[in-house]
Structure formats: structure tokens, C-alpha cells
PDB file of C-alpha atoms in Angstrom:
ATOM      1  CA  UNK A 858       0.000   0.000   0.000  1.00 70.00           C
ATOM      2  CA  UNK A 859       2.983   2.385   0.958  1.00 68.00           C
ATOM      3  CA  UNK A 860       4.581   1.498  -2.583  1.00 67.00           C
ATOM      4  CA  UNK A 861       0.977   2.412  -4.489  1.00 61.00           C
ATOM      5  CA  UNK A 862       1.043   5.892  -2.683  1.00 60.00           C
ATOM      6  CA  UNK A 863       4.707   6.837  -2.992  1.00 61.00           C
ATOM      7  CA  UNK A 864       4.326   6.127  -7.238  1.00 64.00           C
ATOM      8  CA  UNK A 865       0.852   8.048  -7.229  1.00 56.00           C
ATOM      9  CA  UNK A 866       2.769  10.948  -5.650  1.00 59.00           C
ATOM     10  CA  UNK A 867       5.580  11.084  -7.380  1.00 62.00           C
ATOM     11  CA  UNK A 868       3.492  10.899 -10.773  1.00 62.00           C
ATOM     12  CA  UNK A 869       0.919  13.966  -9.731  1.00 59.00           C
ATOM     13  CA  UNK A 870       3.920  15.904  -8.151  1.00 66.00           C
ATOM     14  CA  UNK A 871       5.802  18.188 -10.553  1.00 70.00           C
ATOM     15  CA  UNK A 872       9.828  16.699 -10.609  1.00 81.00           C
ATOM     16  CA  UNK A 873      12.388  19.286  -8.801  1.00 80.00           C
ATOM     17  CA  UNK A 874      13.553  20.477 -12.277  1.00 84.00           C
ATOM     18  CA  UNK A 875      10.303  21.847 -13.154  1.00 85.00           C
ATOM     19  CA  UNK A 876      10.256  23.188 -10.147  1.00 86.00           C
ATOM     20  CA  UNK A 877      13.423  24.857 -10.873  1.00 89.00           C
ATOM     21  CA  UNK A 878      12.508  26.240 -14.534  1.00 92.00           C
ATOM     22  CA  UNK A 879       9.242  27.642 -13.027  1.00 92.00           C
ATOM     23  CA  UNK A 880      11.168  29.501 -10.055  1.00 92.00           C
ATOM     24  CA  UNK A 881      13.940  30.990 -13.071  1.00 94.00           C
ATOM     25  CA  UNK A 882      10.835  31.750 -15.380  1.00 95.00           C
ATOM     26  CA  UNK A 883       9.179  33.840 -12.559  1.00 96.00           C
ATOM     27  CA  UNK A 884      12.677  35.575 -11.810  1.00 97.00           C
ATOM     28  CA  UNK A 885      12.935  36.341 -14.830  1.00 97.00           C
ATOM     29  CA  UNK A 886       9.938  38.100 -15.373  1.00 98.00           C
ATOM     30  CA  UNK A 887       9.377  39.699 -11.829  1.00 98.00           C
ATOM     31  CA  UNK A 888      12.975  41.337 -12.925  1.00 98.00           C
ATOM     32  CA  UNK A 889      11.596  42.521 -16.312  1.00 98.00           C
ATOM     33  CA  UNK A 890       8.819  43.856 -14.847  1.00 98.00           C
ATOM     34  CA  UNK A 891      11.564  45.548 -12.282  1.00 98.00           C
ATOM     35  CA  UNK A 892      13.312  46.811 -15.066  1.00 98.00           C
ATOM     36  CA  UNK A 893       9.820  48.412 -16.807  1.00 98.00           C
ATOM     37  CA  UNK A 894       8.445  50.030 -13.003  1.00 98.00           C
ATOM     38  CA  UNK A 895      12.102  51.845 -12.500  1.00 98.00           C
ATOM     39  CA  UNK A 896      12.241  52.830 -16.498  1.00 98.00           C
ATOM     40  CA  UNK A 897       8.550  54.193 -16.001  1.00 98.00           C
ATOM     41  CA  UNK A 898       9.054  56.003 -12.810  1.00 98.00           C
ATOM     42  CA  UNK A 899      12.258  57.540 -13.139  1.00 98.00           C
ATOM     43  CA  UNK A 900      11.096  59.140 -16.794  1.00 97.00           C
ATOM     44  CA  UNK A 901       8.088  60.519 -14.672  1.00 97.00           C
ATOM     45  CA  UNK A 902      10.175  61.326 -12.030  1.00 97.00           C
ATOM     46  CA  UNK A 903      13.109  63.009 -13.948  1.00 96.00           C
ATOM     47  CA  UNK A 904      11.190  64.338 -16.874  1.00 97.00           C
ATOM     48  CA  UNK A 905      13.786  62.800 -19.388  1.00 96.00           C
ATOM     49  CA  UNK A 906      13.715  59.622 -21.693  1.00 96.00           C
ATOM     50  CA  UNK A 907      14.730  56.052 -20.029  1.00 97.00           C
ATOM     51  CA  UNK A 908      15.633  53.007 -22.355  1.00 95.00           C
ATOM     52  CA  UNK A 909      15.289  49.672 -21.444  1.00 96.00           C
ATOM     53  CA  UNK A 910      17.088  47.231 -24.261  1.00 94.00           C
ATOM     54  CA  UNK A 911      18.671  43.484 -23.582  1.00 95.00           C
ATOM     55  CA  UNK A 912      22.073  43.421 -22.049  1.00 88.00           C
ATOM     56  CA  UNK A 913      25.253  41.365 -23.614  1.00 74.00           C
ATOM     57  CA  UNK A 914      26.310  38.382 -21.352  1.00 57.00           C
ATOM     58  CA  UNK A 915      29.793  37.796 -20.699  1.00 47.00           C
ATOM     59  CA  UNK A 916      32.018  40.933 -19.798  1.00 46.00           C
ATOM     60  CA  UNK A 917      29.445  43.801 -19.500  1.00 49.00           C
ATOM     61  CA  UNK A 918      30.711  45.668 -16.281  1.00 53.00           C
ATOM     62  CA  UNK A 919      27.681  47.195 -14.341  1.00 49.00           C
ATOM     63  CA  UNK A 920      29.861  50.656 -14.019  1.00 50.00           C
ATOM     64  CA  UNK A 921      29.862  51.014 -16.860  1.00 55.00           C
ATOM     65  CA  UNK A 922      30.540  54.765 -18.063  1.00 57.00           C
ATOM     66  CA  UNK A 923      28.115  57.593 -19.937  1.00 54.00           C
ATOM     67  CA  UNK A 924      27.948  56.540 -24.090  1.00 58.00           C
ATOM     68  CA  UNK A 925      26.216  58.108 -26.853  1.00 53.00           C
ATOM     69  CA  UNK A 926      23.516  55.339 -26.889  1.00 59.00           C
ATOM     70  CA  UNK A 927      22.863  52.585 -24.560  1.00 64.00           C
ATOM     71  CA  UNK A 928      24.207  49.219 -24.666  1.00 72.00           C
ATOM     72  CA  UNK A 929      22.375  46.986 -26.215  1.00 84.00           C
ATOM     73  CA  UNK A 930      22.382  43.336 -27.941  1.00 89.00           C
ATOM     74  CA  UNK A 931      20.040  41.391 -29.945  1.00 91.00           C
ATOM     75  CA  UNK A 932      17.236  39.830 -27.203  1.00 92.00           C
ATOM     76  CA  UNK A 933      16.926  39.127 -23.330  1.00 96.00           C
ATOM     77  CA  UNK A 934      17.957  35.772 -22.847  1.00 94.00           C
ATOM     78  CA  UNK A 935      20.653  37.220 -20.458  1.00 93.00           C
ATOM     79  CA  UNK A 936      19.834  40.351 -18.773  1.00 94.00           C
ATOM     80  CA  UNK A 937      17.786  43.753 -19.281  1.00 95.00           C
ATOM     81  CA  UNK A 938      19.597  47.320 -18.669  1.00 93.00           C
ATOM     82  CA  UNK A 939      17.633  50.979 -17.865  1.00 94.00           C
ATOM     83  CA  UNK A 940      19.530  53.375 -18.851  1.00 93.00           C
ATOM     84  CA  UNK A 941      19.012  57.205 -18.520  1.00 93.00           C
ATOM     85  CA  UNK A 942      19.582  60.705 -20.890  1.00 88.00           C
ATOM     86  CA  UNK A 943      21.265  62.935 -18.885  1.00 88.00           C
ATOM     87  CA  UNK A 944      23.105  65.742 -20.610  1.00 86.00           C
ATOM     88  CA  UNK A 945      22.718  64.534 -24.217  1.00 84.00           C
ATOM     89  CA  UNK A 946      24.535  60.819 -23.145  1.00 85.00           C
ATOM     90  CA  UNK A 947      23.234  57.807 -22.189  1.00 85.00           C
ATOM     91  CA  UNK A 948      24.084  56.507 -18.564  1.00 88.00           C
ATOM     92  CA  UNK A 949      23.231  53.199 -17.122  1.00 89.00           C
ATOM     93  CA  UNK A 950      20.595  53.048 -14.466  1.00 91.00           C
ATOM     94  CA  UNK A 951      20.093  49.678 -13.200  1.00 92.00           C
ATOM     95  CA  UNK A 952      21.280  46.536 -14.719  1.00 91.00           C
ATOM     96  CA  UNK A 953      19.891  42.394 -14.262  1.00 94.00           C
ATOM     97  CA  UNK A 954      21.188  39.332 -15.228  1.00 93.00           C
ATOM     98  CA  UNK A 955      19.841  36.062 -14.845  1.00 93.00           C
ATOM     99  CA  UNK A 956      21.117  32.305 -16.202  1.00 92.00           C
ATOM    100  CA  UNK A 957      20.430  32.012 -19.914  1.00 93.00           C
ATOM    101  CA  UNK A 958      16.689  31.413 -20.901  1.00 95.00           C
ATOM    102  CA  UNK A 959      14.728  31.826 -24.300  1.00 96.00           C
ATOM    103  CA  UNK A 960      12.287  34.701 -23.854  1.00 97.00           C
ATOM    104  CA  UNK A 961      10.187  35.304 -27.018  1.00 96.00           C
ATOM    105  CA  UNK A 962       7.037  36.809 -28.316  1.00 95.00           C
ATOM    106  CA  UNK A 963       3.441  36.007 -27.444  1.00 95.00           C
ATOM    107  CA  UNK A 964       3.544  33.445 -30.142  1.00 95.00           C
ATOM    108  CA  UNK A 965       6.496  31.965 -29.243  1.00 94.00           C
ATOM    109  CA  UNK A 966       7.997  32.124 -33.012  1.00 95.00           C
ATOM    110  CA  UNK A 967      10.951  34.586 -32.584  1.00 95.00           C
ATOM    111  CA  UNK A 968      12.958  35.659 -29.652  1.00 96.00           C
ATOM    112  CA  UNK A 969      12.193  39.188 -28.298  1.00 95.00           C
ATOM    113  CA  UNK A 970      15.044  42.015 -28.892  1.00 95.00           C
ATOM    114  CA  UNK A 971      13.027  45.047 -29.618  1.00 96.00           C
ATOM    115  CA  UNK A 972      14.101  48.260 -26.958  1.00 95.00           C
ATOM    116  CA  UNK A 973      11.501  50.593 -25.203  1.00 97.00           C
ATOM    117  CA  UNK A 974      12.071  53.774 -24.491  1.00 97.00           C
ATOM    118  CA  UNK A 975       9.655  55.695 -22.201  1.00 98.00           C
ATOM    119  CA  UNK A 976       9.282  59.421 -23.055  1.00 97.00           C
ATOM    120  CA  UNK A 977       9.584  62.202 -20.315  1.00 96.00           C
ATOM    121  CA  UNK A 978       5.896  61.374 -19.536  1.00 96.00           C
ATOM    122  CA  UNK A 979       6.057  58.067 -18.939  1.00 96.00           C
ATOM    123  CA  UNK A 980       4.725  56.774 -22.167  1.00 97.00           C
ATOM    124  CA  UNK A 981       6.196  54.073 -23.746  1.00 98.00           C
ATOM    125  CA  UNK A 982       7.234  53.776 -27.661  1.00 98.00           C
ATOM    126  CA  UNK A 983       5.413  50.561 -28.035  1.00 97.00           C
ATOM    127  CA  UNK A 984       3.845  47.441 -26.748  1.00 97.00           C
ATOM    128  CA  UNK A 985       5.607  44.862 -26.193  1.00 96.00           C
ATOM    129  CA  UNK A 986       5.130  40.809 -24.624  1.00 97.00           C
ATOM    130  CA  UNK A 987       8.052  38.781 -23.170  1.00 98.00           C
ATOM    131  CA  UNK A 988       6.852  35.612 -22.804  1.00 98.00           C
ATOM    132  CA  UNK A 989       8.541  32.439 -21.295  1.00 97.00           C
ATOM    133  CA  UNK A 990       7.859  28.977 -21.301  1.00 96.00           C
ATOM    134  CA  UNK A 991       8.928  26.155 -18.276  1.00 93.00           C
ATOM    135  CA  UNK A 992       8.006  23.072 -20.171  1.00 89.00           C
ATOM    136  CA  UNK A 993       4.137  23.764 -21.555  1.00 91.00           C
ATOM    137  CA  UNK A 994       3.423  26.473 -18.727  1.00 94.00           C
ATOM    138  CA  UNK A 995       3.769  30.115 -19.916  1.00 96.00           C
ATOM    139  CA  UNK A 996       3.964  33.050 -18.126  1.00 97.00           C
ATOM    140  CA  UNK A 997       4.166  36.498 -19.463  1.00 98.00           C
ATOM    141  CA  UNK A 998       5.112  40.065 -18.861  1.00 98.00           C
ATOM    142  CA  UNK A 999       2.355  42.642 -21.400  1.00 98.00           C
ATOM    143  CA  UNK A1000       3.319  46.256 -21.363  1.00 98.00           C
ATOM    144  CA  UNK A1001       1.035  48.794 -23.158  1.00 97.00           C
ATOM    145  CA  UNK A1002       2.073  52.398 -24.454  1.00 96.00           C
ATOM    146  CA  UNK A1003       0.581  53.383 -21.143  1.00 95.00           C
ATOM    147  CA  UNK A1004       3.827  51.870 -19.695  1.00 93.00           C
ATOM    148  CA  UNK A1005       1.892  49.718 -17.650  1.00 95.00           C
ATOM    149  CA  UNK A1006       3.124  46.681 -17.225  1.00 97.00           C
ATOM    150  CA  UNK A1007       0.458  43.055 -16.575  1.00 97.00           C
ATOM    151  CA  UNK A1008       2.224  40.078 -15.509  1.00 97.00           C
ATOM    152  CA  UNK A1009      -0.202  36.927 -17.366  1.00 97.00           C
ATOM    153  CA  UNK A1010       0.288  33.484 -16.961  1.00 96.00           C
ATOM    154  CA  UNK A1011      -0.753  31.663 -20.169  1.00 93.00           C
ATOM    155  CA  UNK A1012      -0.822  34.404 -22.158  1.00 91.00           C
ATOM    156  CA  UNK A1013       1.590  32.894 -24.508  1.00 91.00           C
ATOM    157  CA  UNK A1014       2.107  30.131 -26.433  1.00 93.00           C
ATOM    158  CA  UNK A1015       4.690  27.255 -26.038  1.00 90.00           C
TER     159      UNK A1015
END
């Protein structure tokens, strides 16, 4: 009888690993969704345009200095950067990094690399859905040109 329970446990109970990709697919999004709040309120704040764009992985130092434009790479399967206009440069505001995962579009066709800048209003350039899968369970982060930013689970597809 022991045996029969133990095996009808372990087959309803999720295995650690998915317990593991669900955990980085939520900290992944909660710091998106960081990364859009602090873009959002500092443009409001500051009355100046804030960038958020996909950071490079390996060697990108988080001091790094004021540019002409703001650092940015191709999608967000390692990291996001806010970066700030101040003085006609670009300076970097806040940086995150997480372990590499694929974060695409609400379709789940392409990987998402698009930038959004939020004017001195708070009002972002576009919408915009980063969407990431843990197996068949998505769960998404949906910002409007409000600059308001919905976490959804299943919004996407996988």
C-alpha cells in the first residue's frame, strides 16, 4: 500500500527540475517587470527619456561609463539594462542578469530584442510581450504604451 502511494505521488507531483525552470521563469519576469516600473518612474520622475534594451552576457561591467547610446544586444535571454539621458549621453541606471533562458514573443515564433524607451511622460514607444515557457506552462510580462506593465500566466504560447 505504501509502494501504491509513494508512485501516485511522485506521478501527480511536478519533478524538482520543473520546479526549478518555473522559479527561473518567474525571476525572470518579476525582474523585467523591475526593469519596466524603474524605467517608467524615473522618466516621470526626472522628466527625461529612459531606455530599457537586452544586455550582452559575458564581460558587460555594471559601471559602466556615460555613451552616446545605450548598450544593447540582440534579445533578453541574459539580462535587461535601464539606462538614462542625462546631458545629451546615455548613462546606465540599473542593470539584471539572470542564467540564460529563451524569452520570445506572445507566439512563441521569434525571440524578443526590440528596446523601449519611455518618453519624459512616462509613455512608452510601443507594446511589447516577453513571454517564457517552463516546459508547456507560460507566463508572461504585457506592457502597453501606457507603460503599464500586466504580468499573465498563459498568455503565450509554447
Amino acid at each position: 500500500m505504501l509502494v501504491l502511494v509513494t508512485i501516485l505521488t511522485s506521478l501527480a507531483s511536478p519533478t524538482f527540475s520543473t520546479l526549478l525552470e518555473r522559479a527561473h521563469q518567474q525571476q525572470v519576469i518579476y525582474q523585467l517587470k523591475a526593469a519596466v516600473l524603474l524605467a517608467r518612474h524615473t522618466s516621470l520622475i526626472e522628466r527625461t527619456p529612459v531606455h530599457i534594451c537586452p544586455l550582452g552576457g559575458v564581460g558587460l561591467d555594471p559601471m559602466l561609463n556615460q555613451r552616446d547610446e545605450p548598450e544593447c544586444v540582440s534579445d533578453y535571454r541574459v539580462g535587461v539594462g535601464t539606462w538614462i539621458e542625462r546631458d545629451g549621453t546615455w548613462q546606465p541606471l540599473r542593470l539584471w542578469r539572470w542564467d540564460a533562458i529563451k524569452i520570445t514573443n506572445r507566439k512563441g515564433t521569434r525571440r524578443v530584442g526590440e528596446s523601449v524607451s519611455f518618453d519624459k511622460n512616462g509613455l512608452a514607444n510601443r507594446n511589447m510581450t516577453w513571454s517564457i515557457c517552463a516546459g508547456r506552462t507560460n507566463l508572461s510580462l504585457v506592457l502597453n504604451r501606457v507603460g503599464r506593465p500586466v504580468t499573465r500566466f498563459g498568455w503565450g504560447e509554447c
